[in-house]
Short mmCIF file of C-alpha atoms in Angstrom, two decimals:
data_model
loop_
_atom_site.label_atom_id
_atom_site.label_comp_id
_atom_site.label_asym_id
_atom_site.label_seq_id
_atom_site.Cartn_x
_atom_site.Cartn_y
_atom_site.Cartn_z
CA UNK A 1 53.48 -66.31 16.31
CA UNK A 2 49.86 -66.97 15.95
CA UNK A 3 49.42 -65.70 19.60
CA UNK A 4 51.24 -62.52 18.90
CA UNK A 5 49.07 -61.77 15.80
CA UNK A 6 45.93 -62.31 17.90
CA UNK A 7 47.39 -59.93 20.51
CA UNK A 8 47.93 -57.17 18.03
CA UNK A 9 44.70 -57.59 16.49
CA UNK A 10 42.99 -57.18 19.85
CA UNK A 11 45.02 -54.08 20.45
CA UNK A 12 43.89 -52.62 17.05
CA UNK A 13 40.29 -53.43 17.92
CA UNK A 14 40.56 -51.81 21.45
CA UNK A 15 42.04 -48.66 19.95
CA UNK A 16 39.25 -48.50 17.07
CA UNK A 17 36.53 -48.85 20.09
CA UNK A 18 38.30 -46.00 21.89
CA UNK A 19 38.34 -43.81 18.84
CA UNK A 20 34.81 -44.52 18.22
CA UNK A 21 33.89 -43.87 21.85
CA UNK A 22 35.58 -40.50 21.73
CA UNK A 23 34.11 -39.45 18.57
CA UNK A 24 30.48 -40.29 19.85
CA UNK A 25 31.39 -38.35 22.95
CA UNK A 26 32.51 -35.46 20.88
CA UNK A 27 29.24 -35.47 18.80
CA UNK A 28 27.19 -36.00 22.03
CA UNK A 29 29.07 -33.10 23.38
CA UNK A 30 28.29 -30.86 20.38
CA UNK A 31 24.64 -31.87 20.43
CA UNK A 32 24.44 -30.95 24.06
CA UNK A 33 26.06 -27.65 23.46
CA UNK A 34 23.80 -27.06 20.68
CA UNK A 35 20.84 -27.87 22.78
CA UNK A 36 22.24 -25.62 25.44
CA UNK A 37 22.66 -22.82 22.98
CA UNK A 38 19.02 -23.37 21.71
CA UNK A 39 17.68 -23.00 25.26
CA UNK A 40 19.71 -19.75 25.88
CA UNK A 41 18.37 -18.15 22.69
CA UNK A 42 15.80 -15.34 23.17
CA UNK A 43 12.69 -16.24 21.56
CA UNK A 44 10.89 -13.32 20.07
CA UNK A 45 7.13 -13.47 19.18
CA UNK A 46 5.64 -11.83 16.10
CA UNK A 47 1.91 -11.40 15.94
CA UNK A 48 -0.01 -10.45 12.58
CA UNK A 49 -3.45 -10.65 11.32
CA UNK A 50 -3.18 -10.87 7.42
CA UNK A 51 -3.13 -14.40 6.41
CA UNK A 52 -1.67 -13.49 2.90
CA UNK A 53 1.58 -12.93 4.87
CA UNK A 54 2.13 -16.27 6.33
CA UNK A 55 4.18 -17.91 3.64
CA UNK A 56 6.54 -14.95 3.28
CA UNK A 57 6.93 -14.51 7.20
CA UNK A 58 7.62 -18.21 7.47
CA UNK A 59 10.62 -17.79 5.00
CA UNK A 60 11.80 -14.64 6.67
CA UNK A 61 11.68 -16.01 10.10
CA UNK A 62 13.75 -19.07 8.97
CA UNK A 63 16.18 -16.69 7.34
CA UNK A 64 16.37 -14.61 10.47
CA UNK A 65 16.74 -17.64 12.77
CA UNK A 66 19.77 -19.03 10.62
CA UNK A 67 21.66 -15.88 10.86
CA UNK A 68 20.94 -15.02 14.61
CA UNK A 69 23.01 -16.82 17.09
CA UNK A 70 21.20 -15.51 20.28
CA UNK A 71 17.70 -14.69 19.09
CA UNK A 72 14.98 -16.69 17.36
CA UNK A 73 11.83 -15.51 15.82
CA UNK A 74 8.26 -17.26 15.99
CA UNK A 75 5.33 -15.86 13.99
CA UNK A 76 1.63 -16.33 15.03
CA UNK A 77 -1.55 -15.45 12.84
CA UNK A 78 -4.14 -13.90 15.13
CA UNK A 79 -7.73 -12.80 14.32
CA UNK A 80 -7.99 -9.25 13.22
CA UNK A 81 -11.07 -8.35 15.59
CA UNK A 82 -9.90 -6.45 18.67
CA UNK A 83 -6.35 -7.05 17.66
CA UNK A 84 -4.86 -4.50 20.24
CA UNK A 85 -7.16 -5.72 22.87
CA UNK A 86 -5.94 -9.21 22.47
CA UNK A 87 -2.22 -8.00 22.75
CA UNK A 88 -3.04 -5.93 25.79
CA UNK A 89 -4.79 -8.80 27.55
CA UNK A 90 -1.95 -11.17 26.88
CA UNK A 91 0.65 -8.70 27.83
CA UNK A 92 -1.07 -7.67 31.18
CA UNK A 93 -1.36 -11.57 31.85
CA UNK A 94 2.37 -11.89 31.05
CA UNK A 95 1.48 -15.10 29.15
CA UNK A 96 2.52 -15.80 25.42
CA UNK A 97 2.32 -12.24 24.42
CA UNK A 98 4.06 -10.66 21.24
CA UNK A 99 7.36 -8.83 21.30
CA UNK A 100 6.44 -7.19 18.06
CA UNK A 101 3.45 -7.03 15.80
CA UNK A 102 2.20 -5.71 12.47
CA UNK A 103 -0.29 -2.79 12.73
CA UNK A 104 -1.79 -0.19 10.31
CA UNK A 105 -0.64 3.47 10.95
CA UNK A 106 -4.09 4.68 11.92
CA UNK A 107 -3.95 2.63 15.19
CA UNK A 108 -0.61 3.65 16.30
CA UNK A 109 -2.16 6.28 18.57
CA UNK A 110 -4.24 3.77 20.41
CA UNK A 111 -1.22 1.44 20.59
CA UNK A 112 1.04 4.16 22.18
CA UNK A 113 -1.57 5.31 24.69
CA UNK A 114 -2.27 1.70 25.80
CA UNK A 115 1.41 1.09 26.51
CA UNK A 116 1.63 -1.31 23.71
CA UNK A 117 4.56 0.66 21.85
CA UNK A 118 8.03 0.68 23.11
CA UNK A 119 10.27 3.82 22.88
CA UNK A 120 13.10 1.86 21.62
CA UNK A 121 12.60 2.68 17.98
CA UNK A 122 12.43 6.42 18.69
CA UNK A 123 16.20 6.48 18.88
CA UNK A 124 16.78 3.62 16.31
CA UNK A 125 19.04 5.17 13.61
CA UNK A 126 17.62 2.68 11.16
CA UNK A 127 14.44 4.63 10.74
CA UNK A 128 15.68 7.32 8.41
CA UNK A 129 15.00 9.14 5.20
CA UNK A 130 17.66 7.20 3.32
CA UNK A 131 15.57 3.97 3.82
CA UNK A 132 12.03 5.26 3.99
CA UNK A 133 10.16 7.83 2.02
CA UNK A 134 8.80 10.68 4.06
CA UNK A 135 5.28 9.51 3.70
CA UNK A 136 6.22 6.20 5.62
CA UNK A 137 8.01 8.06 8.23
CA UNK A 138 5.20 10.31 9.00
CA UNK A 139 2.90 7.21 8.98
CA UNK A 140 5.00 5.64 11.73
CA UNK A 141 5.55 8.80 13.80
CA UNK A 142 3.62 9.81 16.91
CA UNK A 143 3.93 13.24 18.52
CA UNK A 144 7.08 13.86 16.66
CA UNK A 145 8.79 10.58 17.64
CA UNK A 146 9.22 7.44 15.68
CA UNK A 147 6.56 4.83 17.11
CA UNK A 148 6.97 1.99 14.62
CA UNK A 149 9.08 0.70 11.67
CA UNK A 150 7.27 1.13 8.36
CA UNK A 151 6.90 -2.12 6.63
CA UNK A 152 4.46 -2.14 3.59
CA UNK A 153 1.77 0.13 2.19
CA UNK A 154 -1.49 0.36 0.36
CA UNK A 155 -2.77 3.23 -1.77
CA UNK A 156 -4.58 3.88 -4.86
CA UNK A 157 -3.49 4.98 -8.36
CA UNK A 158 -4.85 5.51 -11.81
CA UNK A 159 -4.90 2.04 -13.78
CA UNK A 160 -5.42 1.86 -17.49
CA UNK A 161 -5.88 -0.74 -20.18
CA UNK A 162 -2.58 -0.37 -21.95
CA UNK A 163 -3.71 -2.77 -24.85
CA UNK A 164 -6.56 -0.32 -25.67
CA UNK A 165 -4.40 2.73 -25.46
CA UNK A 166 -1.46 1.04 -27.57
CA UNK A 167 -3.94 -0.12 -30.19
CA UNK A 168 -5.46 3.55 -30.37
CA UNK A 169 -1.95 5.05 -30.63
CA UNK A 170 -0.71 2.62 -33.16
CA UNK A 171 -3.70 3.52 -35.50
CA UNK A 172 -3.02 7.35 -35.05
CA UNK A 173 0.74 6.89 -35.86
CA UNK A 174 0.02 4.73 -38.82
CA UNK A 175 -2.49 7.31 -40.05
CA UNK A 176 0.06 10.09 -39.58
CA UNK A 177 2.84 7.89 -41.54
CA UNK A 178 0.40 7.16 -44.34
CA UNK A 179 -0.29 11.13 -44.73
CA UNK A 180 3.56 11.51 -44.98
CA UNK A 181 3.97 8.63 -47.34
CA UNK A 182 0.91 8.19 -49.40
CA UNK A 183 2.72 6.01 -51.90
CA UNK A 184 3.22 3.32 -49.17
CA UNK A 185 1.48 0.16 -48.99
CA UNK A 186 0.50 -2.00 -46.07
CA UNK A 187 3.46 -3.91 -44.58
CA UNK A 188 5.95 -1.37 -45.86
CA UNK A 189 8.54 -0.67 -43.30
CA UNK A 190 8.21 3.14 -43.40
CA UNK A 191 4.69 2.54 -41.85
CA UNK A 192 6.03 0.34 -39.09
CA UNK A 193 5.41 1.75 -35.65
CA UNK A 194 8.26 1.15 -33.15
CA UNK A 195 8.09 0.49 -29.49
CA UNK A 196 9.72 3.69 -28.68
CA UNK A 197 7.15 5.50 -30.73
CA UNK A 198 4.31 3.87 -28.72
CA UNK A 199 5.99 4.36 -25.32
CA UNK A 200 6.61 8.17 -26.13
CA UNK A 201 3.00 8.85 -27.47
CA UNK A 202 1.48 6.72 -24.48
CA UNK A 203 3.27 9.21 -21.94
CA UNK A 204 1.79 12.15 -23.81
CA UNK A 205 -1.70 10.78 -23.99
CA UNK A 206 -1.96 9.72 -20.41
CA UNK A 207 -4.35 12.14 -18.53
CA UNK A 208 -2.60 14.97 -16.64
CA UNK A 209 -6.04 16.43 -15.66
CA UNK A 210 -9.44 14.85 -14.95
CA UNK A 211 -10.67 16.88 -17.98
CA UNK A 212 -8.36 14.89 -20.14
CA UNK A 213 -10.28 11.80 -19.29
CA UNK A 214 -13.59 13.44 -20.16
CA UNK A 215 -12.21 14.51 -23.42
CA UNK A 216 -10.78 11.00 -24.19
CA UNK A 217 -14.40 9.62 -23.54
CA UNK A 218 -15.76 12.14 -25.92
CA UNK A 219 -13.53 11.22 -28.75
CA UNK A 220 -12.58 7.44 -28.12
CA UNK A 221 -13.77 5.19 -30.79
CA UNK A 222 -14.19 2.33 -28.21
CA UNK A 223 -13.91 -1.35 -29.02
CA UNK A 224 -17.06 -3.40 -28.50
CA UNK A 225 -16.25 -4.89 -25.25
CA UNK A 226 -15.89 -1.37 -23.56
CA UNK A 227 -18.85 -0.24 -21.44
CA UNK A 228 -17.18 2.60 -19.66
CA UNK A 229 -14.18 4.73 -20.33
CA UNK A 230 -13.80 5.69 -16.43
CA UNK A 231 -15.38 3.91 -13.57
CA UNK A 232 -14.35 3.50 -9.90
CA UNK A 233 -15.83 2.62 -6.68
CA UNK A 234 -17.40 5.87 -5.77
CA UNK A 235 -18.89 4.47 -2.42
CA UNK A 236 -15.25 3.98 -0.88
CA UNK A 237 -13.49 7.05 0.56
CA UNK A 238 -10.08 5.25 -0.17
CA UNK A 239 -10.79 5.71 -3.96
CA UNK A 240 -12.54 9.10 -3.70
CA UNK A 241 -10.14 10.84 -1.10
CA UNK A 242 -7.77 12.18 -3.83
CA UNK A 243 -10.37 14.82 -5.09
CA UNK A 244 -9.97 16.71 -1.72
CA UNK A 245 -6.75 15.26 -0.23
CA UNK A 246 -4.53 18.17 -1.40
CA UNK A 247 -6.72 20.74 0.45
CA UNK A 248 -8.29 18.98 3.34
CA UNK A 249 -6.29 18.91 6.56
CA UNK A 250 -7.03 15.76 8.68
CA UNK A 251 -5.14 16.20 11.96
CA UNK A 252 -1.83 17.54 10.63
CA UNK A 253 0.60 16.06 8.50
CA UNK A 254 1.46 13.13 10.92
CA UNK A 255 -2.24 12.67 11.51
CA UNK A 256 -2.02 12.92 15.26
CA UNK A 257 -3.27 16.63 15.87
CA UNK A 258 -6.82 15.90 16.83
CA UNK A 259 -7.89 19.65 16.72
CA UNK A 260 -6.05 20.33 13.50
CA UNK A 261 -9.24 19.62 11.27
CA UNK A 262 -9.86 21.89 8.18
CA UNK A 263 -12.63 20.26 6.18
CA UNK A 264 -14.44 23.41 4.97
CA UNK A 265 -12.50 25.76 2.67
CA UNK A 266 -12.72 27.40 -0.82
CA UNK A 267 -10.56 24.71 -2.45
CA UNK A 268 -12.60 21.87 -1.02
CA UNK A 269 -15.81 23.21 -2.06
CA UNK A 270 -14.39 23.87 -5.58
CA UNK A 271 -12.92 20.23 -5.75
CA UNK A 272 -16.27 18.65 -4.66
CA UNK A 273 -18.19 20.75 -7.29
CA UNK A 274 -16.06 19.15 -9.83
CA UNK A 275 -16.55 15.72 -8.44
CA UNK A 276 -20.30 16.29 -8.64
CA UNK A 277 -20.07 17.53 -12.28
CA UNK A 278 -18.28 14.30 -13.10
CA UNK A 279 -21.62 12.56 -12.20
CA UNK A 280 -23.01 13.99 -15.32
CA UNK A 281 -20.27 12.75 -17.36
CA UNK A 282 -19.70 9.31 -15.87
CA UNK A 283 -23.21 7.95 -14.85
CA UNK A 284 -22.19 5.55 -11.99
CA UNK A 285 -25.09 4.36 -9.99
CA UNK A 286 -23.65 4.04 -6.12
CA UNK A 287 -25.95 1.33 -5.50
CA UNK A 288 -24.66 -0.93 -8.53
CA UNK A 289 -20.98 -0.41 -8.00
CA UNK A 290 -18.41 -1.83 -5.80
CA UNK A 291 -14.62 -2.61 -5.93
CA UNK A 292 -15.03 -6.11 -6.76
CA UNK A 293 -17.47 -5.34 -9.66
CA UNK A 294 -15.03 -2.69 -10.98
CA UNK A 295 -11.94 -5.07 -10.70
CA UNK A 296 -13.91 -7.76 -12.70
CA UNK A 297 -15.04 -5.52 -15.34
CA UNK A 298 -11.47 -3.79 -15.63
CA UNK A 299 -9.92 -7.05 -16.24
CA UNK A 300 -12.20 -8.29 -18.74
CA UNK A 301 -11.91 -5.27 -20.78
CA UNK A 302 -15.04 -3.46 -20.12
CA UNK A 303 -13.34 -0.38 -18.48
CA UNK A 304 -10.45 1.78 -19.83
CA UNK A 305 -9.50 3.79 -16.70
CA UNK A 306 -10.07 3.12 -13.15
CA UNK A 307 -8.90 4.02 -9.57
CA UNK A 308 -7.43 0.77 -7.93
CA UNK A 309 -4.97 -0.38 -5.31
CA UNK A 310 -2.05 -2.66 -5.77
CA UNK A 311 -4.21 -5.84 -5.02
CA UNK A 312 -5.42 -5.10 -8.84
CA UNK A 313 -2.01 -6.13 -9.95
CA UNK A 314 -2.22 -9.47 -8.11
CA UNK A 315 -5.50 -10.08 -9.79
CA UNK A 316 -4.02 -9.36 -13.05
CA UNK A 317 -1.18 -11.76 -12.61
CA UNK A 318 -3.59 -14.40 -11.30
CA UNK A 319 -5.99 -14.01 -14.32
CA UNK A 320 -3.07 -14.12 -16.90
CA UNK A 321 -1.73 -17.34 -15.28
CA UNK A 322 -5.23 -18.95 -15.52
CA UNK A 323 -5.54 -17.71 -19.10
CA UNK A 324 -8.62 -15.47 -18.30
CA UNK A 325 -6.90 -11.98 -19.15
CA UNK A 326 -5.76 -11.07 -22.62
CA UNK A 327 -4.75 -7.57 -21.78
CA UNK A 328 -1.91 -5.49 -20.72
CA UNK A 329 -2.34 -2.84 -18.04
CA UNK A 330 -0.26 0.21 -16.72
CA UNK A 331 -0.25 2.40 -13.65
CA UNK A 332 -0.04 6.17 -13.44
CA UNK A 333 -0.15 8.86 -11.05
CA UNK A 334 -3.72 10.27 -10.34
CA UNK A 335 -4.20 13.43 -12.56
CA UNK A 336 -5.07 16.84 -11.40
CA UNK A 337 -8.67 18.12 -11.45
CA UNK A 338 -7.67 20.92 -13.60
CA UNK A 339 -4.89 23.67 -13.99
CA UNK A 340 -5.53 25.17 -10.49
CA UNK A 341 -6.65 22.30 -8.45
CA UNK A 342 -4.31 19.31 -7.67
CA UNK A 343 -4.99 16.10 -6.19
CA UNK A 344 -3.47 13.89 -3.44
CA UNK A 345 -4.44 10.10 -2.55
CA UNK A 346 -4.64 8.40 0.75
CA UNK A 347 -2.42 5.78 1.92
CA UNK A 348 -2.40 3.11 4.70
CA UNK A 349 1.05 1.88 5.98
CA UNK A 350 1.45 -1.26 7.95
CA UNK A 351 4.16 -1.01 10.60
CA UNK A 352 6.08 -3.34 12.75
CA UNK A 353 5.45 -2.09 16.43
CA UNK A 354 7.61 -3.17 19.27
CA UNK A 355 5.48 -4.09 22.31
CA UNK A 356 5.96 -1.84 25.23
CA UNK A 357 5.68 -5.00 27.62
CA UNK A 358 8.46 -6.82 25.58
CA UNK A 359 11.44 -7.92 27.73
CA UNK A 360 13.67 -7.69 24.89
CA UNK A 361 13.10 -4.47 23.13
CA UNK A 362 16.51 -4.36 21.61
CA UNK A 363 16.32 -7.89 20.17
CA UNK A 364 13.07 -6.95 18.88
CA UNK A 365 14.38 -3.65 17.23
CA UNK A 366 16.98 -5.75 15.68
CA UNK A 367 14.49 -8.25 14.32
CA UNK A 368 12.09 -5.27 13.00
CA UNK A 369 15.22 -3.73 11.33
CA UNK A 370 16.03 -7.06 9.69
CA UNK A 371 12.53 -7.60 8.34
CA UNK A 372 12.12 -4.14 6.71
CA UNK A 373 15.61 -4.30 5.16
CA UNK A 374 14.89 -7.70 3.78
CA UNK A 375 12.01 -6.38 1.81
CA UNK A 376 12.12 -7.00 -1.92
CA UNK A 377 9.68 -7.68 -4.88
CA UNK A 378 9.47 -11.29 -3.31
CA UNK A 379 7.07 -9.60 -0.72
CA UNK A 380 4.68 -8.84 -3.48
CA UNK A 381 5.20 -12.04 -5.33
CA UNK A 382 4.54 -14.14 -2.04
CA UNK A 383 2.13 -11.95 -0.15
CA UNK A 384 0.89 -9.27 -2.63
CA UNK A 385 2.20 -6.58 -0.22
CA UNK A 386 4.48 -3.62 -1.48
CA UNK A 387 7.29 -2.60 0.71
CA UNK A 388 8.12 0.92 1.75
CA UNK A 389 11.88 0.61 1.44
CA UNK A 390 13.56 2.85 -0.89
CA UNK A 391 15.98 1.69 -3.63
CA UNK A 392 14.18 -1.65 -4.49
CA UNK A 393 14.74 -2.78 -8.27
CA UNK A 394 11.45 -4.00 -9.67
CA UNK A 395 11.09 -6.13 -12.69
CA UNK A 396 7.34 -4.74 -13.06
CA UNK A 397 7.47 -1.11 -13.77
CA UNK A 398 3.95 -0.82 -12.46
CA UNK A 399 5.20 -1.65 -8.87
CA UNK A 400 7.66 1.13 -9.19
CA UNK A 401 5.00 3.60 -10.33
CA UNK A 402 2.96 2.59 -7.20
CA UNK A 403 5.75 3.48 -4.98
CA UNK A 404 6.09 6.86 -6.53
CA UNK A 405 2.23 7.51 -6.00
CA UNK A 406 2.66 6.38 -2.58
CA UNK A 407 5.50 8.77 -1.74
CA UNK A 408 3.24 11.59 -2.65
CA UNK A 409 0.27 10.54 -0.66
CA UNK A 410 -1.49 11.49 2.62
CA UNK A 411 -1.04 8.90 5.45
CA UNK A 412 -4.31 7.76 7.21
CA UNK A 413 -4.54 9.76 10.45
CA UNK A 414 -3.82 8.16 13.75
CA UNK A 415 -6.24 10.43 15.85
CA UNK A 416 -8.63 8.23 17.83
CA UNK A 417 -11.17 11.10 18.28
CA UNK A 418 -11.57 11.72 14.56
CA UNK A 419 -11.67 8.03 13.62
CA UNK A 420 -15.14 8.16 12.21
CA UNK A 421 -14.30 11.15 9.90
CA UNK A 422 -13.89 8.73 7.01
CA UNK A 423 -17.50 7.35 7.49
CA UNK A 424 -18.91 10.82 7.53
CA UNK A 425 -16.69 11.98 4.78
CA UNK A 426 -17.87 8.97 2.71
CA UNK A 427 -21.42 9.82 3.31
CA UNK A 428 -20.83 13.42 2.12
CA UNK A 429 -19.38 12.14 -1.05
CA UNK A 430 -22.31 10.02 -1.77
CA UNK A 431 -24.75 12.86 -1.02
CA UNK A 432 -22.82 15.27 -3.34
CA UNK A 433 -22.59 12.74 -6.12
CA UNK A 434 -26.34 12.42 -6.09
CA UNK A 435 -26.65 16.08 -6.25
CA UNK A 436 -26.79 17.52 -2.54
CA UNK A 437 -25.85 21.09 -2.34
CA UNK A 438 -21.98 21.04 -2.08
CA UNK A 439 -21.35 23.99 0.07
CA UNK A 440 -24.02 23.19 2.76
CA UNK A 441 -22.99 19.54 2.82
CA UNK A 442 -19.31 20.31 3.62
CA UNK A 443 -20.29 22.93 6.16
CA UNK A 444 -22.47 20.49 8.25
CA UNK A 445 -19.71 17.78 7.87
CA UNK A 446 -17.16 20.22 9.33
CA UNK A 447 -19.57 21.43 11.98
CA UNK A 448 -20.26 17.62 13.14
CA UNK A 449 -16.54 16.76 13.32
CA UNK A 450 -15.47 19.85 15.14
CA UNK A 451 -18.27 19.31 17.76
CA UNK A 452 -16.95 15.75 18.15
CA UNK A 453 -13.26 16.60 18.63
CA UNK A 454 -13.85 19.86 20.82
CA UNK A 455 -16.70 18.52 22.81
CA UNK A 456 -18.44 21.79 22.38
CA UNK A 457 -21.14 23.03 20.34
CA UNK A 458 -19.94 24.44 17.02
CA UNK A 459 -21.70 26.64 14.43
CA UNK A 460 -19.54 26.96 11.05
CA UNK A 461 -20.28 30.17 9.38
CA UNK A 462 -21.10 29.61 5.70
CA UNK A 463 -18.36 30.37 3.16
CA UNK A 464 -19.49 32.22 0.12
CA UNK A 465 -19.46 29.84 -2.96
CA UNK A 466 -16.23 30.23 -4.84
CA UNK A 467 -16.54 30.84 -8.68
CA UNK A 468 -17.77 27.78 -10.38
CA UNK A 469 -15.15 26.14 -12.79
CA UNK A 470 -16.36 23.56 -15.22
CA UNK A 471 -14.29 20.50 -15.54
CA UNK A 472 -14.11 20.98 -19.31
CA UNK A 473 -13.34 24.89 -19.20
CA UNK A 474 -9.82 24.26 -19.90
CA UNK A 475 -10.41 22.06 -22.85
CA UNK A 476 -13.19 24.69 -24.19
CA UNK A 477 -10.51 27.36 -24.11
CA UNK A 478 -8.10 25.36 -26.34
#
């Protein structure tokens, strides 16, 4: 009897050992298959130069790798200096080169002519007006074909101290209500200013023309902290370009027609005369101003209106988190110069480019498509970048306003032969601000640039000065 029990116990133990062995074998087999699957996955390499993107791209690559069975993404931060040269060298050597990379749109022509841009995205249906604004499509286009996937953008807009404007508006509305109800006492509900009233009046009071800012400066009873009603970095063409952007043709609408330059015409002359006139109202010394100083003064309440890029919103958030900013701010489109002359600002679009040397262009295209469609407000929260994708819902209305401004902007041109236009244009702006003769300064600028792009000696015939229109002429008529 005892012997029988021992025999049954041994049988059970043998069976258990067999089950455990089979289970281990199964697990080992699964691990082996997983290892094989990992080895068979195509590895895509993405290069980028902006350190601010690291955390965001790390999260996106993890998400991409979790969702893809046959492809995995690796990201690599590379120094910005001679970025395309580094990609070209690695690609030609066939060692550790990127399948796709992030590049600003002004360098797309160089990438295409260097063989560093694949034709794959030219036929990718994901690049369309449903997903992207026309500005983004133009930025990523070269010779009428899509050469890159638009990813995120940078542009300038009018920023204002909302706290100051609301305070002024509140006082105005309260005075109006007191006139309607002279018997009312402080604290009386009839004198209460509602949020809706503030918002409606703010929309009305925001400048529609530059002259409105001048008029505001003349009549504004500024708080003690305010040192300037309107100040911006007049040394940087990115913040000045809007003065001529609507009438200056820099290499065509896609920025890739080298000889399509029109820098010297009646409208540009008139716009720059208004720019020069502003130097009389807003005494900004070019030697004392720069973007960092303007940003600091704006955040501390020393400036009411400024021209700034989306990074200002990041600075505002950081200052609030650290308790160093007590103001609210708003974003608006850049106003027209006057009733006849409009404005149009410049933008830079960072794009995902598929390397022409990639052995997996289709997989790289799917990866780029994934990344641009994943864009959300988290991209701004994590990296301080504003995605170009349409249809995003923003908690912060200022981000939505920046996108609206971007959609009406001029993409930075791609033409390599006109790459120093911005340095020359920047210099012309500084000279004109300091009092140089507008017509002659622009004529010489155009002459220099046309000689550069044509390789021939060019003599621009002087255009007769258009009638001078004062920035305040519209206000004086009223």
